[in-house]
PDB file of C-alpha atoms in Angstrom:
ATOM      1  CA  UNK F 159      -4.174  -1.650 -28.628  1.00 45.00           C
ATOM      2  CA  UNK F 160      -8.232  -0.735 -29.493  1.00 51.00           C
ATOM      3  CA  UNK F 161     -10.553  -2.728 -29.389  1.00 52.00           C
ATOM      4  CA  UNK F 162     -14.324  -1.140 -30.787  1.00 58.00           C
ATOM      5  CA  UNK F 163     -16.295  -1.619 -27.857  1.00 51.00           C
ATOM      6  CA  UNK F 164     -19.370  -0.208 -29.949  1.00 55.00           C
ATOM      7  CA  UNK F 165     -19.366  -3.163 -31.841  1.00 69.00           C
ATOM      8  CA  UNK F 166     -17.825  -6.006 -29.386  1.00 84.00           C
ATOM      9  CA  UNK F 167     -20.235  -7.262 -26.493  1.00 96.00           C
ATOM     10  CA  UNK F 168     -18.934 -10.017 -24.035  1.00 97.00           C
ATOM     11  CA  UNK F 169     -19.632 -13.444 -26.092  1.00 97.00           C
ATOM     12  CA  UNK F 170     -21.703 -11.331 -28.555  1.00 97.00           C
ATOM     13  CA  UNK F 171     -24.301 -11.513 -26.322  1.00 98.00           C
ATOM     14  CA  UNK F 172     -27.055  -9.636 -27.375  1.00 97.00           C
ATOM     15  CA  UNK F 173     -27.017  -5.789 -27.232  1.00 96.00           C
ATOM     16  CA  UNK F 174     -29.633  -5.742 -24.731  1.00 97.00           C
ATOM     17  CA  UNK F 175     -27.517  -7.620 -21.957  1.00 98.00           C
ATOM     18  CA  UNK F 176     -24.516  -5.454 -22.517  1.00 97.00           C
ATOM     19  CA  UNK F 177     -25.899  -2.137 -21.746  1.00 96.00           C
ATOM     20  CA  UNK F 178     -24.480  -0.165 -18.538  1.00 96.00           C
ATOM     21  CA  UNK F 179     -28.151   0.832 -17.421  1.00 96.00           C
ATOM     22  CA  UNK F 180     -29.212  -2.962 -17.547  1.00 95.00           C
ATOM     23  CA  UNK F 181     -26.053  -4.772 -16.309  1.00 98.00           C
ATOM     24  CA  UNK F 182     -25.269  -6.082 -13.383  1.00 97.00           C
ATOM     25  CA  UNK F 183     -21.475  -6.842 -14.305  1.00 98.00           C
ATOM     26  CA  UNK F 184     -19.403  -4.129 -15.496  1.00 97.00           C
ATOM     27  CA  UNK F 185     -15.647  -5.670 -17.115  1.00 97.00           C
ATOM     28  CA  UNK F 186     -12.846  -3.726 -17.279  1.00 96.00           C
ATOM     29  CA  UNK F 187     -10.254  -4.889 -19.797  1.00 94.00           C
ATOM     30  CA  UNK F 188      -6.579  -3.227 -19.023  1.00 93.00           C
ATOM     31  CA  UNK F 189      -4.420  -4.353 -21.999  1.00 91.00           C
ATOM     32  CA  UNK F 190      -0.780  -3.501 -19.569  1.00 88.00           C
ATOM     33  CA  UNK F 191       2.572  -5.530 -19.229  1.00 79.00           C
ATOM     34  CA  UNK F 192       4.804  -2.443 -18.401  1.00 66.00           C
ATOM     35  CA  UNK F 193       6.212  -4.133 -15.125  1.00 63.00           C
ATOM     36  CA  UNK F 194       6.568  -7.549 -16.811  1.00 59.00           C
ATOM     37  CA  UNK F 195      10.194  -8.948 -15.941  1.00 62.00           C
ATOM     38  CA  UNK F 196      10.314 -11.851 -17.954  1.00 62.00           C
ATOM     39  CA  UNK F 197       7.718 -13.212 -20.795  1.00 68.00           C
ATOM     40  CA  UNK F 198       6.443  -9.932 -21.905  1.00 72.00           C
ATOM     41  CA  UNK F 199       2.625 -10.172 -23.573  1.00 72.00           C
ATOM     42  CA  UNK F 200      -0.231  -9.909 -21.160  1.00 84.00           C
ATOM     43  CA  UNK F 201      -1.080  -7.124 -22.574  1.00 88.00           C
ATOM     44  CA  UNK F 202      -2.540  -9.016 -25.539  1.00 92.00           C
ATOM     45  CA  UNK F 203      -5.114 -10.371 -23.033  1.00 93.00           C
ATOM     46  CA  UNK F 204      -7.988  -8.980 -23.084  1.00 93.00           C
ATOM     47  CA  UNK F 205      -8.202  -8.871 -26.261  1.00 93.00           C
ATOM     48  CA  UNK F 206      -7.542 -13.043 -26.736  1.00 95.00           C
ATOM     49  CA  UNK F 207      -9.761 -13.497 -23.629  1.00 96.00           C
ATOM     50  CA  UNK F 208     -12.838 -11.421 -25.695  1.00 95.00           C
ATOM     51  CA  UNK F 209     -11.844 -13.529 -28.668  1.00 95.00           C
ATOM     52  CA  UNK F 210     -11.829 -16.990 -26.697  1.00 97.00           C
ATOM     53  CA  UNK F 211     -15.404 -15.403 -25.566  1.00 97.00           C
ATOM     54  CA  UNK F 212     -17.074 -15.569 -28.806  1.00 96.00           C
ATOM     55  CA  UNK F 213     -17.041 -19.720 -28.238  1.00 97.00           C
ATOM     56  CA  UNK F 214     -17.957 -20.279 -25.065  1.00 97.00           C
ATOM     57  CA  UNK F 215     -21.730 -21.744 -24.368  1.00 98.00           C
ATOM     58  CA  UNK F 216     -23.285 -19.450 -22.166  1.00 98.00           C
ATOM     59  CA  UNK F 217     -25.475 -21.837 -20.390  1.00 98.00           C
ATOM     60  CA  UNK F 218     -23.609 -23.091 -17.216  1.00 98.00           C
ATOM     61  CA  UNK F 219     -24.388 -26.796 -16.050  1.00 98.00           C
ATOM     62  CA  UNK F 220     -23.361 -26.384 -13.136  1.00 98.00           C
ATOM     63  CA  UNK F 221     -25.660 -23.701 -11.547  1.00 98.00           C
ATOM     64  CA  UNK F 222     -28.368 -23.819 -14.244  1.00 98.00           C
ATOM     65  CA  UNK F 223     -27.961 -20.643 -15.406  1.00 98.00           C
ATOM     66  CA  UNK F 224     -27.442 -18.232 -17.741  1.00 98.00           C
ATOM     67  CA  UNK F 225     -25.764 -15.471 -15.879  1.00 98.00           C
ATOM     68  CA  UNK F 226     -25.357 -13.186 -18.951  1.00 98.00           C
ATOM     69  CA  UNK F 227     -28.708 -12.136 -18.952  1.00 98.00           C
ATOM     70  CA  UNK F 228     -27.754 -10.280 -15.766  1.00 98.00           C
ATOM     71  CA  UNK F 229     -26.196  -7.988 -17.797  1.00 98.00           C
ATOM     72  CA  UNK F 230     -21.915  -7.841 -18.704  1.00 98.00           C
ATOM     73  CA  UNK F 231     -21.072  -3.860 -19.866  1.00 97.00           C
ATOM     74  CA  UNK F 232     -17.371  -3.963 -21.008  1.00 96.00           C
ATOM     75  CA  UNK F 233     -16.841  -0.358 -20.190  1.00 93.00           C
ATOM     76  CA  UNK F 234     -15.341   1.565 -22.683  1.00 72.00           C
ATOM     77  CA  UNK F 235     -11.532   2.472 -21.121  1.00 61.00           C
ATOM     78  CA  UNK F 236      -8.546   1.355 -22.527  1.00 61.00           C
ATOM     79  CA  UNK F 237      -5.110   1.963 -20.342  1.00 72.00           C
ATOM     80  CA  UNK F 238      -2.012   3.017 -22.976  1.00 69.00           C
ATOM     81  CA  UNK F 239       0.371   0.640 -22.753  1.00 68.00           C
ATOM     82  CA  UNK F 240       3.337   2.798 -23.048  1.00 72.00           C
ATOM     83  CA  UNK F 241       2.075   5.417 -19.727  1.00 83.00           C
ATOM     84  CA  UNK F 242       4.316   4.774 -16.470  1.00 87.00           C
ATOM     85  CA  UNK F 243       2.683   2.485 -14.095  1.00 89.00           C
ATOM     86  CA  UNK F 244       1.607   4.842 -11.321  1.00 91.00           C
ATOM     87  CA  UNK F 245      -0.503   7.012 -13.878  1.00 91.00           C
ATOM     88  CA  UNK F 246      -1.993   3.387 -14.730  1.00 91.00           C
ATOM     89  CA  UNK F 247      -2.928   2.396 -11.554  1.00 93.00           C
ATOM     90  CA  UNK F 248      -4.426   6.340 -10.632  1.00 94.00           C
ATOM     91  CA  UNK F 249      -6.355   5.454 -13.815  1.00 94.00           C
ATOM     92  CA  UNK F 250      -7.784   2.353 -12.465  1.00 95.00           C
ATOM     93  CA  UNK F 251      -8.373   3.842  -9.333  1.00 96.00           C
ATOM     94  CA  UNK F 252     -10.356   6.405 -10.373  1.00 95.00           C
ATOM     95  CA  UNK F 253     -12.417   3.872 -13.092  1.00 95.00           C
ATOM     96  CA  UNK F 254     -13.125   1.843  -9.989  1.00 96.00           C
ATOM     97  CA  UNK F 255     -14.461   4.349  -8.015  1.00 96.00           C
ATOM     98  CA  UNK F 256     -16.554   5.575 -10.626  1.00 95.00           C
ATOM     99  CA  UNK F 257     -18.449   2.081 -11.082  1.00 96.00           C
ATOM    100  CA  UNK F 258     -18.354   1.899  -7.249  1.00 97.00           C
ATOM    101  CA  UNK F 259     -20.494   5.340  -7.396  1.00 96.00           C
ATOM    102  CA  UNK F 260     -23.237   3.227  -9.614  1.00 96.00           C
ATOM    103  CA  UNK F 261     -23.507  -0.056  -7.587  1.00 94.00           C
ATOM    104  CA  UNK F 262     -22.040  -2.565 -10.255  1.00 97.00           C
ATOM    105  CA  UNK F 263     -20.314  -6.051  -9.691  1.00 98.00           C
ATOM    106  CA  UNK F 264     -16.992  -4.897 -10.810  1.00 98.00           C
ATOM    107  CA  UNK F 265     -14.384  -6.942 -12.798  1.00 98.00           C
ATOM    108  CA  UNK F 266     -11.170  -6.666 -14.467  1.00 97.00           C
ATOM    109  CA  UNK F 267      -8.969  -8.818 -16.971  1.00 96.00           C
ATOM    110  CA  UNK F 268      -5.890  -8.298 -17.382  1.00 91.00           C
ATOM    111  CA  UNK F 269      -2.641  -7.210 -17.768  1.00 86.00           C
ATOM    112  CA  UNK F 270       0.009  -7.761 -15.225  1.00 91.00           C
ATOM    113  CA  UNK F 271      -1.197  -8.145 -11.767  1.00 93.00           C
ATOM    114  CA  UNK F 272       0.059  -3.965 -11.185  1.00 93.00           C
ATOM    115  CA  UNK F 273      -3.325  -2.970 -12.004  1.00 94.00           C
ATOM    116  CA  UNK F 274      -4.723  -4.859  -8.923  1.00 96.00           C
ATOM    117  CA  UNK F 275      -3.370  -1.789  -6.646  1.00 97.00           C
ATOM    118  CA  UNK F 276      -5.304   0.857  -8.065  1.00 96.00           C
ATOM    119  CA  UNK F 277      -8.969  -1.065  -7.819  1.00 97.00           C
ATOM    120  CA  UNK F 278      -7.659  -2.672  -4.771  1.00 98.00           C
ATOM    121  CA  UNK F 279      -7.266   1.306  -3.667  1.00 98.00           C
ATOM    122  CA  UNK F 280     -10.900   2.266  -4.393  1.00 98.00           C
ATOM    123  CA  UNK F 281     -12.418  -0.735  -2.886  1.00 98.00           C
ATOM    124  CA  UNK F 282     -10.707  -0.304   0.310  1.00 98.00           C
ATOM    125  CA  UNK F 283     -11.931   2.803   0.490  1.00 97.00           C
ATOM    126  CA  UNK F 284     -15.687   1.880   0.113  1.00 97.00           C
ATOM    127  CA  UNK F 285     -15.272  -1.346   2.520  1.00 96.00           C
ATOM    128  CA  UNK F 286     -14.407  -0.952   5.295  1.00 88.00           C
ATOM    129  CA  UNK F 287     -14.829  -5.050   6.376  1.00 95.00           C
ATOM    130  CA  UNK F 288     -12.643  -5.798   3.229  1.00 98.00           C
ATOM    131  CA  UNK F 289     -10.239  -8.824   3.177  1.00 98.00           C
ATOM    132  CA  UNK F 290      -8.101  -9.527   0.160  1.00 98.00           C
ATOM    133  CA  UNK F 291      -8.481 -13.445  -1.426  1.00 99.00           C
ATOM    134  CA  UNK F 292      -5.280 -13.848  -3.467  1.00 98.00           C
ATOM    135  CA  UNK F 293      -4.791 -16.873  -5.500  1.00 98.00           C
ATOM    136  CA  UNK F 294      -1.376 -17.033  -7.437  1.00 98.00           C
ATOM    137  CA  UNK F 295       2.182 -18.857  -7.622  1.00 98.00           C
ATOM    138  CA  UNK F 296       3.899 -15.906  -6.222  1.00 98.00           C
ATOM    139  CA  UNK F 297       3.933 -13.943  -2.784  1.00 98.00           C
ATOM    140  CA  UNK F 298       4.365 -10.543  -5.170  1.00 97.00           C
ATOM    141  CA  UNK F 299       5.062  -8.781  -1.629  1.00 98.00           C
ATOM    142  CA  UNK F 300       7.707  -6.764  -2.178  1.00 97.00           C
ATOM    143  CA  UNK F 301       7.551  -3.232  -1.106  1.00 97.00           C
ATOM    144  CA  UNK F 302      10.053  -1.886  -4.591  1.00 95.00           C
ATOM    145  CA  UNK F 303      11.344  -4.788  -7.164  1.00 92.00           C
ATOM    146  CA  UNK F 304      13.625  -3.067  -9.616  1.00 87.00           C
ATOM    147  CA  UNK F 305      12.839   0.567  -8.762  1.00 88.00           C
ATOM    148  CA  UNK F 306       9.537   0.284  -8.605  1.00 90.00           C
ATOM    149  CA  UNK F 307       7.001   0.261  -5.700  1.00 92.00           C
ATOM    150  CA  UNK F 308       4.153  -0.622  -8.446  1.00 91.00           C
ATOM    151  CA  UNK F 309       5.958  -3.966 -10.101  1.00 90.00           C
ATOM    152  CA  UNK F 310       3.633  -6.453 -10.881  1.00 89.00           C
ATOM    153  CA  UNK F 311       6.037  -8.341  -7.399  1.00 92.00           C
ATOM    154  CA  UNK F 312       4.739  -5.728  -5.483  1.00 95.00           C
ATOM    155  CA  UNK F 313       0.943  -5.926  -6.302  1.00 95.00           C
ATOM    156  CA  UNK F 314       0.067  -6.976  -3.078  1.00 98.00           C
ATOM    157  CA  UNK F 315       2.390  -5.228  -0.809  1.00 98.00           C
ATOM    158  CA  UNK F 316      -0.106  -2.254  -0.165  1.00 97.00           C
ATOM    159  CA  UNK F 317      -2.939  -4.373  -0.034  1.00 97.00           C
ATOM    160  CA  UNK F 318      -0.884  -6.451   3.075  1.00 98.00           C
ATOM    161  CA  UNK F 319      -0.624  -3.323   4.606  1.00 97.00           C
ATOM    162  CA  UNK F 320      -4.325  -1.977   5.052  1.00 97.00           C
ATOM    163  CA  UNK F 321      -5.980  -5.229   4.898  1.00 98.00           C
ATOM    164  CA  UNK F 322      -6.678  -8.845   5.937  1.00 98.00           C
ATOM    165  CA  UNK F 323      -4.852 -10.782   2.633  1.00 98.00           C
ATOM    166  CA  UNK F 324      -5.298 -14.844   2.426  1.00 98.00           C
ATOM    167  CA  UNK F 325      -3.045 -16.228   0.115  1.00 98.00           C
ATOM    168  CA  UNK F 326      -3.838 -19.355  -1.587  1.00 98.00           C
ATOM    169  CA  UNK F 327      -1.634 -21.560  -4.123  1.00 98.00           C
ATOM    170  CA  UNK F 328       1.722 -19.733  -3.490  1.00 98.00           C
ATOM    171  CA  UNK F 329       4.822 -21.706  -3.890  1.00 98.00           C
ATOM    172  CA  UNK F 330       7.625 -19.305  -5.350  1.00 97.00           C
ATOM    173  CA  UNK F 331       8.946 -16.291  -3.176  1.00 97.00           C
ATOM    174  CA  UNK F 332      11.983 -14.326  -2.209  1.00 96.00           C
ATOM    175  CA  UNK F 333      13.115 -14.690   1.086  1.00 97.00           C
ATOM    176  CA  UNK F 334      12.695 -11.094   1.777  1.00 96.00           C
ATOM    177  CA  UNK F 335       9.086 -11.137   1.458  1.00 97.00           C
ATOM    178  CA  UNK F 336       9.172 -13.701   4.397  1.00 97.00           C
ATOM    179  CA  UNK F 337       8.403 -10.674   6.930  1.00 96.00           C
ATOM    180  CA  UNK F 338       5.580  -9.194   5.119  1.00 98.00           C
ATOM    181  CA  UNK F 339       3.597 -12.498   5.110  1.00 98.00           C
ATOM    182  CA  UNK F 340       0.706 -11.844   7.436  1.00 98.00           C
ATOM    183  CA  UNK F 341       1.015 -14.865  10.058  1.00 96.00           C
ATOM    184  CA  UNK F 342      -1.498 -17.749   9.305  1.00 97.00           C
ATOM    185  CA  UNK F 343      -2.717 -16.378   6.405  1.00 98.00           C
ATOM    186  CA  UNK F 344      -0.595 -18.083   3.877  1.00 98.00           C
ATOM    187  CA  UNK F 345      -1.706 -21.651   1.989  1.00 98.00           C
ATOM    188  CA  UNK F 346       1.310 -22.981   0.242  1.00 98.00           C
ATOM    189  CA  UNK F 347       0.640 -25.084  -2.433  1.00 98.00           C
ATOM    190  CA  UNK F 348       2.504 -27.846  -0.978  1.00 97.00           C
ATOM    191  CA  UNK F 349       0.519 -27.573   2.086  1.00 96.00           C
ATOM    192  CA  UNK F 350      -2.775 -27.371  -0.010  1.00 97.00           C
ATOM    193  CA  UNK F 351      -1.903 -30.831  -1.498  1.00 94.00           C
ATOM    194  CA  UNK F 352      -1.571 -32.654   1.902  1.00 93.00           C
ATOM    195  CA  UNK F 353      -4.663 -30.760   3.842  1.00 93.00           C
ATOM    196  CA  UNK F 354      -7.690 -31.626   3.125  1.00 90.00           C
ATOM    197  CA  UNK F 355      -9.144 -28.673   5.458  1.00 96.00           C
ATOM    198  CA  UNK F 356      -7.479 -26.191   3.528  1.00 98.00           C
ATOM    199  CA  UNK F 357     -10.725 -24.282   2.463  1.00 98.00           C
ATOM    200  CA  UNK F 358     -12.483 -24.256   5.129  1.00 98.00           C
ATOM    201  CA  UNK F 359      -9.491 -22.565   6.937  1.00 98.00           C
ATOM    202  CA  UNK F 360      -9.128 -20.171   4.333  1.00 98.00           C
ATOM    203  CA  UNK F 361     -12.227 -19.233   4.177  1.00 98.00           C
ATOM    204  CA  UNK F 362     -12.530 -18.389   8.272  1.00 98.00           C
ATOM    205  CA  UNK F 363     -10.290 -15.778   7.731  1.00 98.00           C
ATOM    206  CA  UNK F 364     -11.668 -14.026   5.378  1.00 98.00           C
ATOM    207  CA  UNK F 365     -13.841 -10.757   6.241  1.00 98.00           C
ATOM    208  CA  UNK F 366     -17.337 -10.012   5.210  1.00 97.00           C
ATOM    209  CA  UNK F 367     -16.817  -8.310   2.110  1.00 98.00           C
ATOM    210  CA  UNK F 368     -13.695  -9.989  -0.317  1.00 98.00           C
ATOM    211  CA  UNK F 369     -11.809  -9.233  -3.576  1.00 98.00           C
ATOM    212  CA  UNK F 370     -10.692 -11.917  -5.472  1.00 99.00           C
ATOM    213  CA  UNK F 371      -7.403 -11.553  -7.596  1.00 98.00           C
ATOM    214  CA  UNK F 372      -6.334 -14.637  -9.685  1.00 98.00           C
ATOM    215  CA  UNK F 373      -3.382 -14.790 -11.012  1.00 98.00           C
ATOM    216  CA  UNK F 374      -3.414 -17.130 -13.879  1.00 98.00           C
ATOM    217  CA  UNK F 375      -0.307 -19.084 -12.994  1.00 97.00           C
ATOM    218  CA  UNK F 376      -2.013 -20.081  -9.890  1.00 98.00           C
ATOM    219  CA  UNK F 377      -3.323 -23.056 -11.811  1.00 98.00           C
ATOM    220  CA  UNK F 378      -0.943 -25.990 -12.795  1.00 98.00           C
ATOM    221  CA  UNK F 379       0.988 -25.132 -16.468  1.00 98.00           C
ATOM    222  CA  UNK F 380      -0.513 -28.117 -17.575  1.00 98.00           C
ATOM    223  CA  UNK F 381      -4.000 -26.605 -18.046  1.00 98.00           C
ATOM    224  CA  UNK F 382      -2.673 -23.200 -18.080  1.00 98.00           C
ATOM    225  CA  UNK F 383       0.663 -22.936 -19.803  1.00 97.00           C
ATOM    226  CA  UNK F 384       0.204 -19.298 -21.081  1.00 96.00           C
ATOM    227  CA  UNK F 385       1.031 -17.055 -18.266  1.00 95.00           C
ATOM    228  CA  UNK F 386       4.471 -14.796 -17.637  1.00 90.00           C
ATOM    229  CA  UNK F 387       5.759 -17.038 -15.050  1.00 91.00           C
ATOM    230  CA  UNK F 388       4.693 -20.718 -15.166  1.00 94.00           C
ATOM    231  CA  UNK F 389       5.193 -22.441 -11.808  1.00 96.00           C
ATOM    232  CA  UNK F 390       5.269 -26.334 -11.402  1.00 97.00           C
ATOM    233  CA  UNK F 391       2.853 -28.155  -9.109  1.00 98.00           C
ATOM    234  CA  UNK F 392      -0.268 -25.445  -9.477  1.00 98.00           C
ATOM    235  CA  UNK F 393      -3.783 -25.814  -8.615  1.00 98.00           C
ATOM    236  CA  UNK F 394      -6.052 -28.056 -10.975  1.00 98.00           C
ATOM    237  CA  UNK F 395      -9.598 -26.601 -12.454  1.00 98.00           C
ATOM    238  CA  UNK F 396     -12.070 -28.130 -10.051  1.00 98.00           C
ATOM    239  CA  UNK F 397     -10.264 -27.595  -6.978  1.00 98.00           C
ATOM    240  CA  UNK F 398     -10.244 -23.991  -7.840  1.00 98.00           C
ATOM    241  CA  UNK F 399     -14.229 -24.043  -8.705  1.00 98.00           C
ATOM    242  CA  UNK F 400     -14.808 -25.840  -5.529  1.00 98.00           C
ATOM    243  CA  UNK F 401     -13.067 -24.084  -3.208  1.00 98.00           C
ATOM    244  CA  UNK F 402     -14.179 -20.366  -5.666  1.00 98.00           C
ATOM    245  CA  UNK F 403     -17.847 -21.892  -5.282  1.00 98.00           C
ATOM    246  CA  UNK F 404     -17.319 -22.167  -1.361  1.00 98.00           C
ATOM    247  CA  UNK F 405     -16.194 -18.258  -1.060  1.00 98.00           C
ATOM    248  CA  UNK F 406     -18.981 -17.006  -3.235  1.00 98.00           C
ATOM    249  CA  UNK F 407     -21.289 -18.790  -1.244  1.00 98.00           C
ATOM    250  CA  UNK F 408     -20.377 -17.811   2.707  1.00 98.00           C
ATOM    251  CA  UNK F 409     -18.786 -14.049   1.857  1.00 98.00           C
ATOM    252  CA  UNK F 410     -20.156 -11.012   0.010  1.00 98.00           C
ATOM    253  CA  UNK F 411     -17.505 -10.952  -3.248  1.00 98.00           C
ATOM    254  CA  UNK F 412     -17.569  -7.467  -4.224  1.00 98.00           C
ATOM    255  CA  UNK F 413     -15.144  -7.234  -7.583  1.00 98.00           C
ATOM    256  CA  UNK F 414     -12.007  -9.883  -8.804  1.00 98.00           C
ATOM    257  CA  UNK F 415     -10.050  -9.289 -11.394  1.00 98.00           C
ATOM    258  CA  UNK F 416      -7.961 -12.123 -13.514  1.00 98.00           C
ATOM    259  CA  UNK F 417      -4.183 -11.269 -14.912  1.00 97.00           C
ATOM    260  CA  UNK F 418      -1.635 -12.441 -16.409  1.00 95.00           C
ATOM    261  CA  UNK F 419      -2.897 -14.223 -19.044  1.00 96.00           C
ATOM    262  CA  UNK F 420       0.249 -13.845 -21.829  1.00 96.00           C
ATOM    263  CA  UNK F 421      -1.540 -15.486 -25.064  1.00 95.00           C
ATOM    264  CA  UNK F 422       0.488 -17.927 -27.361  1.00 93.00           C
ATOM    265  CA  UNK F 423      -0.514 -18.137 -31.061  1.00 91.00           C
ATOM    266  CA  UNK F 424       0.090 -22.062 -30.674  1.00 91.00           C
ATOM    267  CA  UNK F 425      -1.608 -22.300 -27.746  1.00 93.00           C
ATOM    268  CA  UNK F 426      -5.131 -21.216 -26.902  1.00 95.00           C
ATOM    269  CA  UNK F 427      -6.753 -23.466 -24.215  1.00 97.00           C
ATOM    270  CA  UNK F 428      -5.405 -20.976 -21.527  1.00 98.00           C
ATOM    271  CA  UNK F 429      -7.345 -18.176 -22.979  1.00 98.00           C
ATOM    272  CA  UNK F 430     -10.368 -20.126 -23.277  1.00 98.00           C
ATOM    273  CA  UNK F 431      -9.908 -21.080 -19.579  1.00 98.00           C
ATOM    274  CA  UNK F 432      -9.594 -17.706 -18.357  1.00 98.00           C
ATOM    275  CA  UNK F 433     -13.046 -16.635 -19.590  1.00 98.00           C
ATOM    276  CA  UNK F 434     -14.453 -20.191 -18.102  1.00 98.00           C
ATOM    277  CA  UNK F 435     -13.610 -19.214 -15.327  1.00 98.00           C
ATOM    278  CA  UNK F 436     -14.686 -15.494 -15.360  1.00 98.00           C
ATOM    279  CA  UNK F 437     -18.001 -16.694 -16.677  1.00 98.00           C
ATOM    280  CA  UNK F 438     -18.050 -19.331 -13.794  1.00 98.00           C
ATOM    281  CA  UNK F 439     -17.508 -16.148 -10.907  1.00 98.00           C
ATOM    282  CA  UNK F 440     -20.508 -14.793 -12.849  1.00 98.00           C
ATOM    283  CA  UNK F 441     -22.760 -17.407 -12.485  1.00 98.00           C
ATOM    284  CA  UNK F 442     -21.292 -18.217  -8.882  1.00 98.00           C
ATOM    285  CA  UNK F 443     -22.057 -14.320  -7.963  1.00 98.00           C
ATOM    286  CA  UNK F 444     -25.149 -14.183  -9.316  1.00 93.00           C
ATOM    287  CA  UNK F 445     -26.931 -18.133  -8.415  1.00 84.00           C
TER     288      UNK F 445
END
């Protein structure tokens, strides 16, 4: 997959917004689904998310903004789909660092949720205050899942084991990844939907400085039924903003990254809603 990047800016915003020199954001697209185990596809999204892009209004109501003028560079790096996943995730390793080097808000659309581990990697290494915000249906703590230490199950397993990682939405596991849960720091969704305190205790534990890694089938299937794994009894849109909003506001976000989006030719609402709510992290970042 190519996309011309000379030619494609983020929403078509105007060339002079989408310059690296100028922007704030830099976007990452890594078009992957190597370690995809069932509904194979997200590698097709970034290229439906920049095509859901070219609708969206770039005003946000919300904040009052228009957070594009702050700049969005989609940089210019495209992962081959066919390399082994470790060589991916060096790759995104060293891409991170490099954008690290320049000072940029750093984001990434994915792809299966493997390519979290390499920027996860760099940003670790830059922060040393850095606690890990992971919103998603799945635990995806297992230390090897068919082989493979870098399985999109195992995207968070070396993340668990350098940093503080709160877990929000999660209500599918294995009952091996039971002992790799870091104690307290787990907000099932069934425990979301009875506690109205939720966020504020999720937020308390995170650090200073936070990455953010959405998985799309955090949300409920019914607003976001194109994803690999679709989980019953998800999150809903504004309880994600508000409690997103919340973070943004009381922690220094440094980078997130949104995978897992697996596009569907007869469905498209879950591609628009993945670059709503990029565009919202934006304007949240950025208020």
């Amino acid at each position: 997959m190519k996309f011309n990047y000379k030619k494609k800016t983020f929403a078509g915003i105007p060339k002079k917004y989408a310059t690296l020199n100028k922007s704030k954001t830099v976007l990452i697209l890594v078009p992957y689904d190597y370690t995809q185990t069932w509904k194979k596809g997200s590698k097709k999204g970034p290229k439906a998310f920049l095509s859901a892009a070219e609708h969206i209004e770039l005003y946000d109501i919300e904040t009052k903004s228009e957070v594009y003028k702050k700049g969005i560079f989609i940089v210019p790096y495209v992962i081959n789909s066919s390399i082994s996943t470790k060589k991916m995730i060096e790759k995104i390793y060293n891409v991170t660092k490099k954008f690290l080097s320049k000072e940029k808000f750093i984001t990434f659309i994915g792809g299966d949720h493997s390519i979290s581990i390499g920027s996860i990697r760099a940003f670790g290494e830059k922060y040393a205050n850095l606690s890990i915000l992971h919103m998603d249906a799945h635990t995806d703590l297992r230390p090897i899942y068919k082989g493979d230490p870098y399985n999109h199950a195992c995207s968070m397993y070396e993340a668990s084991q350098k940093h503080p990682l709160i877990q929000i939405g999660i209500r599918s596991m294995d009952i091996l990844e039971k002992k790799y849960i870091q104690k307290g720091n787990i907000f099932y969704m069934h425990e979301i939907y009875e506690n109205d305190l939720w966020m504020q205790d999720a937020i308390h534990k995170l650090s200073e400085n936070v990455f953010i890694s959405i998985d799309i089938d955090v949300f409920d299937p019914s607003i976001a039924p194109s994803t690999g794994t679709p989980e019953p009894g998800g999150l809903s849109w504004y309880t994600t903003l508000k409690f997103l909003k919340k973070v943004f506001l009381k922690k220094n976000v440094i980078g997130f990254d949104i995978v897992e989006l697996l596009p569907n030719k007869e469905e498209s609402s879950t591609d628009f809603l993945t670059v709503k709510l990029f565009y919202k992290l934006l304007s949240y970042k950025h208020i």
